[in-house]
mmCIF file of C-alpha atoms and ligand atoms in Angstrom:
data_model
loop_
_atom_site.group_PDB
_atom_site.id
_atom_site.type_symbol
_atom_site.label_atom_id
_atom_site.label_comp_id
_atom_site.label_asym_id
_atom_site.label_seq_id
_atom_site.Cartn_x
_atom_site.Cartn_y
_atom_site.Cartn_z
ATOM 1 C CA UNK A 1 105.953 6.480 161.514
ATOM 2 C CA UNK A 2 104.432 6.944 158.108
ATOM 3 C CA UNK A 3 106.508 8.616 155.494
ATOM 4 C CA UNK A 4 106.253 9.137 151.769
ATOM 5 C CA UNK A 5 104.673 7.491 149.827
ATOM 6 C CA UNK A 6 102.132 6.647 152.607
ATOM 7 C CA UNK A 7 102.375 10.161 153.929
ATOM 8 C CA UNK A 8 101.235 12.803 151.444
ATOM 9 C CA UNK A 9 100.603 16.249 152.892
ATOM 10 C CA UNK A 10 98.964 17.334 149.659
ATOM 11 C CA UNK A 11 95.934 15.077 150.386
ATOM 12 C CA UNK A 12 94.403 17.703 152.651
ATOM 13 C CA UNK A 13 95.025 20.546 150.220
ATOM 14 C CA UNK A 14 93.172 19.033 147.305
ATOM 15 C CA UNK A 15 89.907 20.996 147.485
ATOM 16 C CA UNK A 16 88.744 24.220 149.009
ATOM 17 C CA UNK A 17 86.481 22.349 151.441
ATOM 18 C CA UNK A 18 89.358 20.214 152.682
ATOM 19 C CA UNK A 19 91.587 23.240 153.076
ATOM 20 C CA UNK A 20 88.910 25.021 155.060
ATOM 21 C CA UNK A 21 88.375 21.989 157.261
ATOM 22 C CA UNK A 22 91.999 21.877 158.403
ATOM 23 C CA UNK A 23 92.610 25.635 158.476
ATOM 24 C CA UNK A 24 94.396 26.602 161.702
ATOM 25 C CA UNK A 25 93.868 30.357 161.770
ATOM 26 C CA UNK A 26 90.976 32.440 160.604
ATOM 27 C CA UNK A 27 90.725 36.181 160.740
ATOM 28 C CA UNK A 28 87.217 37.438 161.489
ATOM 29 C CA UNK A 29 85.611 40.842 161.197
ATOM 30 C CA UNK A 30 85.068 40.717 164.952
ATOM 31 C CA UNK A 31 88.874 40.922 165.404
ATOM 32 C CA UNK A 32 89.188 44.258 163.622
ATOM 33 C CA UNK A 33 89.417 47.864 164.766
ATOM 34 C CA UNK A 34 89.116 50.708 162.271
ATOM 35 C CA UNK A 35 91.171 53.868 162.954
ATOM 36 C CA UNK A 36 89.532 57.220 162.186
ATOM 37 C CA UNK A 37 91.058 60.686 161.892
ATOM 38 C CA UNK A 38 88.851 63.459 163.181
ATOM 39 C CA UNK A 39 89.706 67.044 162.324
ATOM 40 C CA UNK A 40 88.340 70.087 164.095
ATOM 41 C CA UNK A 41 86.021 72.209 161.971
ATOM 42 C CA UNK A 42 82.848 71.805 159.968
ATOM 43 C CA UNK A 43 81.918 69.994 156.795
ATOM 44 C CA UNK A 44 85.381 68.556 156.186
ATOM 45 C CA UNK A 45 86.162 65.287 154.441
ATOM 46 C CA UNK A 46 89.720 65.285 153.048
ATOM 47 C CA UNK A 47 91.474 62.279 151.603
ATOM 48 C CA UNK A 48 94.949 61.625 152.980
ATOM 49 C CA UNK A 49 97.349 61.536 150.033
ATOM 50 C CA UNK A 50 99.666 58.883 151.406
ATOM 51 C CA UNK A 51 96.770 56.691 152.588
ATOM 52 C CA UNK A 52 94.420 56.243 149.619
ATOM 53 C CA UNK A 53 90.890 55.426 150.762
ATOM 54 C CA UNK A 54 91.338 57.037 154.181
ATOM 55 C CA UNK A 55 90.040 60.511 154.970
ATOM 56 C CA UNK A 56 89.951 63.016 157.768
ATOM 57 C CA UNK A 57 86.442 63.890 158.858
ATOM 58 C CA UNK A 58 85.124 66.761 160.921
ATOM 59 C CA UNK A 59 82.858 65.591 163.774
ATOM 60 C CA UNK A 60 79.706 66.678 161.899
ATOM 61 C CA UNK A 61 80.650 64.462 158.934
ATOM 62 C CA UNK A 62 81.440 61.337 160.961
ATOM 63 C CA UNK A 63 77.965 59.850 161.198
ATOM 64 C CA UNK A 64 77.836 58.278 157.736
ATOM 65 C CA UNK A 65 81.330 56.838 158.120
ATOM 66 C CA UNK A 66 80.671 55.222 161.501
ATOM 67 C CA UNK A 67 77.275 53.962 160.346
ATOM 68 C CA UNK A 68 79.085 52.168 157.518
ATOM 69 C CA UNK A 69 81.621 50.698 159.955
ATOM 70 C CA UNK A 70 78.838 49.451 162.236
ATOM 71 C CA UNK A 71 76.877 48.110 159.262
ATOM 72 C CA UNK A 72 79.918 46.039 158.280
ATOM 73 C CA UNK A 73 79.930 44.558 161.799
ATOM 74 C CA UNK A 74 83.346 45.935 162.682
ATOM 75 C CA UNK A 75 83.168 46.089 166.473
ATOM 76 C CA UNK A 76 85.336 49.123 167.210
ATOM 77 C CA UNK A 77 86.897 52.340 165.994
ATOM 78 C CA UNK A 78 90.075 54.016 167.237
ATOM 79 C CA UNK A 79 89.967 57.807 167.209
ATOM 80 C CA UNK A 80 92.777 60.257 166.482
ATOM 81 C CA UNK A 81 92.160 63.991 166.777
ATOM 82 C CA UNK A 82 93.558 66.867 164.792
ATOM 83 C CA UNK A 83 92.854 70.075 166.722
ATOM 84 C CA UNK A 84 92.583 73.571 165.250
ATOM 85 C CA UNK A 85 95.071 74.961 167.768
ATOM 86 C CA UNK A 86 98.193 73.464 169.228
ATOM 87 C CA UNK A 87 100.300 74.660 172.146
ATOM 88 C CA UNK A 88 103.300 73.599 174.245
ATOM 89 C CA UNK A 89 101.232 71.436 176.596
ATOM 90 C CA UNK A 90 98.587 70.089 174.212
ATOM 91 C CA UNK A 91 95.650 71.836 175.931
ATOM 92 C CA UNK A 92 93.208 70.927 173.153
ATOM 93 C CA UNK A 93 93.694 67.265 174.049
ATOM 94 C CA UNK A 94 91.822 67.588 177.338
ATOM 95 C CA UNK A 95 89.391 70.377 176.496
ATOM 96 C CA UNK A 96 85.796 69.265 177.186
ATOM 97 C CA UNK A 97 84.748 70.593 173.760
ATOM 98 C CA UNK A 98 87.850 69.249 172.009
ATOM 99 C CA UNK A 99 87.615 67.575 168.636
ATOM 100 C CA UNK A 100 87.721 64.028 170.032
ATOM 101 C CA UNK A 101 85.269 64.808 172.793
ATOM 102 C CA UNK A 102 82.825 66.100 170.136
ATOM 103 C CA UNK A 103 83.472 63.110 167.918
ATOM 104 C CA UNK A 104 82.803 60.616 170.703
ATOM 105 C CA UNK A 105 79.442 62.227 171.429
ATOM 106 C CA UNK A 106 78.457 62.129 167.760
ATOM 107 C CA UNK A 107 79.431 58.481 167.413
ATOM 108 C CA UNK A 108 77.635 57.472 170.571
ATOM 109 C CA UNK A 109 74.493 59.156 169.236
ATOM 110 C CA UNK A 110 74.661 57.533 165.778
ATOM 111 C CA UNK A 111 75.979 54.082 166.654
ATOM 112 C CA UNK A 112 75.873 53.507 170.420
ATOM 113 C CA UNK A 113 76.884 49.835 170.042
ATOM 114 C CA UNK A 114 80.152 50.665 168.270
ATOM 115 C CA UNK A 115 83.095 50.480 170.710
ATOM 116 C CA UNK A 116 84.929 53.795 170.811
ATOM 117 C CA UNK A 117 88.627 53.514 171.608
ATOM 118 C CA UNK A 118 90.574 56.752 171.850
ATOM 119 C CA UNK A 119 94.272 57.261 171.274
ATOM 120 C CA UNK A 120 95.778 58.992 174.292
ATOM 121 C CA UNK A 121 98.906 60.903 173.299
ATOM 122 C CA UNK A 122 99.817 64.558 173.069
ATOM 123 C CA UNK A 123 101.719 64.574 169.769
ATOM 124 C CA UNK A 124 98.799 65.739 167.622
ATOM 125 C CA UNK A 125 98.087 68.534 170.113
ATOM 126 C CA UNK A 126 101.509 69.962 170.897
ATOM 127 C CA UNK A 127 103.099 72.738 168.846
ATOM 128 C CA UNK A 128 106.431 70.864 168.903
ATOM 129 C CA UNK A 129 104.813 67.557 167.861
ATOM 130 C CA UNK A 130 106.283 65.471 170.680
ATOM 131 C CA UNK A 131 104.208 63.059 172.747
ATOM 132 C CA UNK A 132 104.765 64.930 176.006
ATOM 133 C CA UNK A 133 105.860 68.139 177.669
ATOM 134 C CA UNK A 134 109.302 69.471 176.768
ATOM 135 C CA UNK A 135 111.773 70.374 179.509
ATOM 136 C CA UNK A 136 115.449 71.074 178.826
ATOM 137 C CA UNK A 137 115.081 70.021 175.208
ATOM 138 C CA UNK A 138 113.697 66.571 175.976
ATOM 139 C CA UNK A 139 110.287 65.041 176.628
ATOM 140 C CA UNK A 140 109.742 65.121 180.379
ATOM 141 C CA UNK A 141 108.190 61.866 181.503
ATOM 142 C CA UNK A 142 106.774 62.793 184.889
ATOM 143 C CA UNK A 143 105.357 66.184 183.898
ATOM 144 C CA UNK A 144 103.544 64.498 181.019
ATOM 145 C CA UNK A 145 101.756 61.878 183.132
ATOM 146 C CA UNK A 146 99.047 64.088 184.686
ATOM 147 C CA UNK A 147 98.228 65.556 181.274
ATOM 148 C CA UNK A 148 97.754 62.101 179.776
ATOM 149 C CA UNK A 149 95.539 61.132 182.701
ATOM 150 C CA UNK A 150 93.519 64.282 182.208
ATOM 151 C CA UNK A 151 93.169 63.542 178.492
ATOM 152 C CA UNK A 152 92.053 59.958 179.136
ATOM 153 C CA UNK A 153 89.521 61.057 181.734
ATOM 154 C CA UNK A 154 88.117 63.707 179.446
ATOM 155 C CA UNK A 155 87.624 61.098 176.675
ATOM 156 C CA UNK A 156 85.826 58.791 179.066
ATOM 157 C CA UNK A 157 83.648 61.621 180.368
ATOM 158 C CA UNK A 158 82.626 62.257 176.755
ATOM 159 C CA UNK A 159 81.667 58.584 176.395
ATOM 160 C CA UNK A 160 84.777 56.644 175.255
ATOM 161 C CA UNK A 161 84.603 52.911 175.965
ATOM 162 C CA UNK A 162 88.345 52.149 176.039
ATOM 163 C CA UNK A 163 91.379 54.438 176.295
ATOM 164 C CA UNK A 164 94.597 53.594 174.480
ATOM 165 C CA UNK A 165 97.753 55.403 175.635
ATOM 166 C CA UNK A 166 100.324 55.482 172.823
ATOM 167 C CA UNK A 167 102.810 57.999 174.225
ATOM 168 C CA UNK A 168 105.368 55.521 175.680
ATOM 169 C CA UNK A 169 105.921 57.458 178.914
ATOM 170 C CA UNK A 170 106.852 55.242 181.857
ATOM 171 C CA UNK A 171 104.095 54.992 184.431
ATOM 172 C CA UNK A 172 101.255 56.291 182.293
ATOM 173 C CA UNK A 173 99.025 53.246 182.630
ATOM 174 C CA UNK A 174 99.139 53.525 186.419
ATOM 175 C CA UNK A 175 98.446 57.267 186.307
ATOM 176 C CA UNK A 176 95.506 56.798 183.938
ATOM 177 C CA UNK A 177 94.101 53.852 185.917
ATOM 178 C CA UNK A 178 94.180 55.915 189.111
ATOM 179 C CA UNK A 179 92.586 58.922 187.454
ATOM 180 C CA UNK A 180 89.761 56.798 186.051
ATOM 181 C CA UNK A 181 89.196 54.914 189.289
ATOM 182 C CA UNK A 182 89.015 58.131 191.312
ATOM 183 C CA UNK A 183 86.259 59.479 189.109
ATOM 184 C CA UNK A 184 83.980 56.451 188.991
ATOM 185 C CA UNK A 185 85.322 54.918 185.773
ATOM 186 C CA UNK A 186 86.615 51.660 187.263
ATOM 187 C CA UNK A 187 84.856 49.756 184.487
ATOM 188 C CA UNK A 188 86.719 51.402 181.606
ATOM 189 C CA UNK A 189 89.524 49.212 180.162
ATOM 190 C CA UNK A 190 92.965 50.456 179.179
ATOM 191 C CA UNK A 191 94.489 49.203 175.955
ATOM 192 C CA UNK A 192 98.148 50.106 176.229
ATOM 193 C CA UNK A 193 100.478 50.492 173.306
ATOM 194 C CA UNK A 194 102.933 48.518 175.401
ATOM 195 C CA UNK A 195 105.607 47.663 172.852
ATOM 196 C CA UNK A 196 105.609 50.588 170.474
ATOM 197 C CA UNK A 197 108.705 50.911 168.353
ATOM 198 C CA UNK A 198 110.300 54.062 166.938
ATOM 199 C CA UNK A 199 109.323 53.030 163.431
ATOM 200 C CA UNK A 200 109.633 54.581 159.982
ATOM 201 C CA UNK A 201 106.334 52.850 159.157
ATOM 202 C CA UNK A 202 104.446 55.688 160.893
ATOM 203 C CA UNK A 203 105.326 58.110 158.075
ATOM 204 C CA UNK A 204 101.889 58.409 156.435
ATOM 205 C CA UNK A 205 100.170 58.702 159.824
ATOM 206 C CA UNK A 206 102.201 61.768 160.664
ATOM 207 C CA UNK A 207 101.009 63.402 157.457
ATOM 208 C CA UNK A 208 97.444 62.358 158.270
ATOM 209 C CA UNK A 209 97.544 63.614 161.840
ATOM 210 C CA UNK A 210 99.972 66.499 161.362
ATOM 211 C CA UNK A 211 102.024 65.126 164.235
ATOM 212 C CA UNK A 212 105.605 64.979 162.961
ATOM 213 C CA UNK A 213 108.030 66.229 165.640
ATOM 214 C CA UNK A 214 109.356 69.718 164.896
ATOM 215 C CA UNK A 215 112.807 68.823 166.243
ATOM 216 C CA UNK A 216 114.541 65.536 166.948
ATOM 217 C CA UNK A 217 112.656 62.268 166.799
ATOM 218 C CA UNK A 218 110.856 59.856 169.128
ATOM 219 C CA UNK A 219 113.745 57.520 169.803
ATOM 220 C CA UNK A 220 114.189 58.648 173.399
ATOM 221 C CA UNK A 221 110.753 57.283 174.285
ATOM 222 C CA UNK A 222 109.618 54.793 171.645
ATOM 223 C CA UNK A 223 111.413 51.442 171.535
ATOM 224 C CA UNK A 224 114.537 50.609 169.587
ATOM 225 C CA UNK A 225 113.483 48.258 166.736
ATOM 226 C CA UNK A 226 116.173 45.593 167.293
ATOM 227 C CA UNK A 227 114.962 44.759 170.820
ATOM 228 C CA UNK A 228 112.539 42.009 171.761
ATOM 229 C CA UNK A 229 113.369 41.163 175.390
ATOM 230 C CA UNK A 230 112.832 44.843 176.161
ATOM 231 C CA UNK A 231 109.348 44.525 174.641
ATOM 232 C CA UNK A 232 108.567 41.851 177.202
ATOM 233 C CA UNK A 233 109.657 44.212 179.979
ATOM 234 C CA UNK A 234 107.445 46.970 178.569
ATOM 235 C CA UNK A 235 104.494 44.600 178.486
ATOM 236 C CA UNK A 236 105.258 43.343 181.985
ATOM 237 C CA UNK A 237 105.358 46.898 183.282
ATOM 238 C CA UNK A 238 102.062 47.876 181.659
ATOM 239 C CA UNK A 239 100.336 44.758 182.942
ATOM 240 C CA UNK A 240 101.627 45.471 186.441
ATOM 241 C CA UNK A 241 100.241 49.000 186.166
ATOM 242 C CA UNK A 242 96.813 47.710 185.177
ATOM 243 C CA UNK A 243 96.631 47.431 181.389
ATOM 244 C CA UNK A 244 93.706 45.262 180.296
ATOM 245 C CA UNK A 245 94.789 44.765 176.689
ATOM 246 C CA UNK A 246 98.321 45.115 175.401
ATOM 247 C CA UNK A 247 99.515 46.076 171.965
ATOM 248 C CA UNK A 248 102.522 45.541 169.767
ATOM 249 C CA UNK A 249 103.114 48.146 167.077
ATOM 250 C CA UNK A 250 103.883 48.054 164.140
ATOM 251 C CA UNK A 251 102.737 44.543 163.216
ATOM 252 C CA UNK A 252 104.452 43.153 160.147
ATOM 253 C CA UNK A 253 108.100 43.768 160.866
ATOM 254 C CA UNK A 254 107.381 42.699 164.468
ATOM 255 C CA UNK A 255 105.523 39.387 164.106
ATOM 256 C CA UNK A 256 108.199 37.746 166.235
ATOM 257 C CA UNK A 257 107.508 40.266 168.989
ATOM 258 C CA UNK A 258 103.776 39.493 168.816
ATOM 259 C CA UNK A 259 104.597 35.804 169.124
ATOM 260 C CA UNK A 260 106.943 36.311 172.085
ATOM 261 C CA UNK A 261 104.364 38.408 173.917
ATOM 262 C CA UNK A 262 101.656 35.843 173.141
ATOM 263 C CA UNK A 263 103.807 33.017 174.492
ATOM 264 C CA UNK A 264 104.778 34.924 177.638
ATOM 265 C CA UNK A 265 101.560 36.614 178.810
ATOM 266 C CA UNK A 266 97.888 35.749 178.955
ATOM 267 C CA UNK A 267 96.407 39.169 178.348
ATOM 268 C CA UNK A 268 94.360 39.938 175.262
ATOM 269 C CA UNK A 269 96.835 41.006 172.616
ATOM 270 C CA UNK A 270 96.387 43.628 169.916
ATOM 271 C CA UNK A 271 98.624 44.420 166.961
ATOM 272 C CA UNK A 272 98.621 47.641 164.949
ATOM 273 C CA UNK A 273 98.928 47.196 161.193
ATOM 274 C CA UNK A 274 100.185 50.762 160.797
ATOM 275 C CA UNK A 275 99.903 53.475 158.168
ATOM 276 C CA UNK A 276 103.126 52.631 156.313
ATOM 277 C CA UNK A 277 102.087 48.989 156.049
ATOM 278 C CA UNK A 278 98.775 50.120 154.579
ATOM 279 C CA UNK A 279 100.408 52.599 152.204
ATOM 280 C CA UNK A 280 102.811 49.998 150.795
ATOM 281 C CA UNK A 281 99.995 47.630 149.890
ATOM 282 C CA UNK A 282 97.856 50.426 148.435
ATOM 283 C CA UNK A 283 100.691 51.806 146.330
ATOM 284 C CA UNK A 284 101.572 48.420 144.849
ATOM 285 C CA UNK A 285 97.901 47.564 144.275
ATOM 286 C CA UNK A 286 97.334 50.844 142.447
ATOM 287 C CA UNK A 287 100.173 49.942 140.125
ATOM 288 C CA UNK A 288 98.606 46.551 139.519
ATOM 289 C CA UNK A 289 101.655 44.912 141.055
ATOM 290 C CA UNK A 290 99.780 42.724 143.510
ATOM 291 C CA UNK A 291 96.324 41.430 144.291
ATOM 292 C CA UNK A 292 95.215 43.701 147.120
ATOM 293 C CA UNK A 293 92.447 41.498 148.410
ATOM 294 C CA UNK A 294 94.617 38.410 148.726
ATOM 295 C CA UNK A 295 97.541 40.343 150.200
ATOM 296 C CA UNK A 296 95.351 41.967 152.849
ATOM 297 C CA UNK A 297 93.691 38.737 153.961
ATOM 298 C CA UNK A 298 97.054 36.947 153.966
ATOM 299 C CA UNK A 299 98.603 39.744 156.021
ATOM 300 C CA UNK A 300 95.816 39.930 158.576
ATOM 301 C CA UNK A 301 95.845 36.152 158.894
ATOM 302 C CA UNK A 302 99.602 36.222 159.496
ATOM 303 C CA UNK A 303 99.196 38.809 162.263
ATOM 304 C CA UNK A 304 96.567 36.599 163.848
ATOM 305 C CA UNK A 305 98.709 33.486 163.419
ATOM 306 C CA UNK A 306 101.546 35.264 165.215
ATOM 307 C CA UNK A 307 99.218 35.590 168.212
ATOM 308 C CA UNK A 308 97.172 38.786 167.956
ATOM 309 C CA UNK A 309 93.559 38.630 169.091
ATOM 310 C CA UNK A 310 92.776 42.132 167.875
ATOM 311 C CA UNK A 311 94.084 43.857 164.739
ATOM 312 C CA UNK A 312 93.936 47.598 164.241
ATOM 313 C CA UNK A 313 93.975 48.193 160.522
ATOM 314 C CA UNK A 314 93.109 50.805 157.910
ATOM 315 C CA UNK A 315 92.040 47.890 155.701
ATOM 316 C CA UNK A 316 89.238 46.992 158.152
ATOM 317 C CA UNK A 317 86.319 48.098 155.974
ATOM 318 C CA UNK A 318 87.618 46.350 152.862
ATOM 319 C CA UNK A 319 88.594 43.276 154.829
ATOM 320 C CA UNK A 320 85.117 43.087 156.407
ATOM 321 C CA UNK A 321 83.568 43.134 152.919
ATOM 322 C CA UNK A 322 85.960 40.518 151.590
ATOM 323 C CA UNK A 323 85.493 38.255 154.601
ATOM 324 C CA UNK A 324 81.749 38.194 153.930
ATOM 325 C CA UNK A 325 82.427 36.553 150.589
ATOM 326 C CA UNK A 326 85.227 34.100 151.378
HETATM 327 C C1 PBG B 1 100.559 58.802 168.326
HETATM 328 C C2 PBG B 1 100.442 57.665 167.396
HETATM 329 C C3 PBG B 1 101.177 57.377 166.238
HETATM 330 C C4 PBG B 1 100.567 56.270 165.655
HETATM 331 C C5 PBG B 1 99.530 55.890 166.490
HETATM 332 N N1 PBG B 1 99.480 56.759 167.568
HETATM 333 C C6 PBG B 1 102.308 58.083 165.593
HETATM 334 C C7 PBG B 1 103.612 58.166 166.243
HETATM 335 O O1 PBG B 1 103.861 57.620 167.315
HETATM 336 O O2 PBG B 1 104.431 58.850 165.670
HETATM 337 C C8 PBG B 1 100.957 55.618 164.362
HETATM 338 C C9 PBG B 1 99.852 54.929 163.651
HETATM 339 C C10 PBG B 1 100.134 54.588 162.233
HETATM 340 O O3 PBG B 1 101.236 54.803 161.696
HETATM 341 O O4 PBG B 1 99.211 54.077 161.618
HETATM 342 N N2 PBG B 1 101.678 58.832 169.100
#
């Protein structure tokens, strides 16, 4: 076996062309999904303080934003809704004229080719800010399931292409699959947030979506960060219930989880580069402490190298521009 001095690993790093030739992982714009916050009302475009560069749009102001996303060749958006009214059971989530239902229709009119994925979870719609119905001071799993199914069906009726349950109730993929199949939507895929951790990296999102829990936290339904074998069980369960794409979330502190899921299952795998991960990079870049462009491409490449096929990221628009020129 050759060894130094015959073996010199630097030979293939000498020029950019050589490095490109032997590159093992490449992130592409076609891997990216851009999350969008849609707020009920008219003529609203508000920047989110903790997520510089990201705004909330009312449905009537979405067209220009989604046209830009489509123009950049980003294949999909993920929608989050911020309703005008919240109640105990999140009624606005499954109202036919709800904010997301309106948004889907607008997007499908402006950019029919853009894939519309909708987040299915009650936390932005409930007065208490939890992801399901409260009974005896805790989130009641089984009472929540039909509401999630109703929400998913209502998104699909409005024109959503993929539904993405992020609530972490047991059995929700099955419930949603059945509800869609019963109503003629057998062709609509489910992207399940299968391994979603109770993470502090969601902080800026909760400001953006106004979805912080009013009491307690989400640790009785989202996963405990130290666990990885449990993530495999979550994924196994969701696949058994009919999930078409599975997700690990957050991404960066969980690259090992992405890798374990990739090695264990053959389903398409998504990873969510969440709001706190975005905010950290933005904050440091604004201070001039790091090169944002290089950090973002390096990060997205690392998520892909860990095994993700799809990356949901607030950096998608910037990354798409940068990838055109690298
Ligand atoms: C809704 C939901 C959350 C995120 C995606 N869907 C927040 C949460 O679970 O508290 C987080 C996304 C992000 O931080 O970018 N349940």
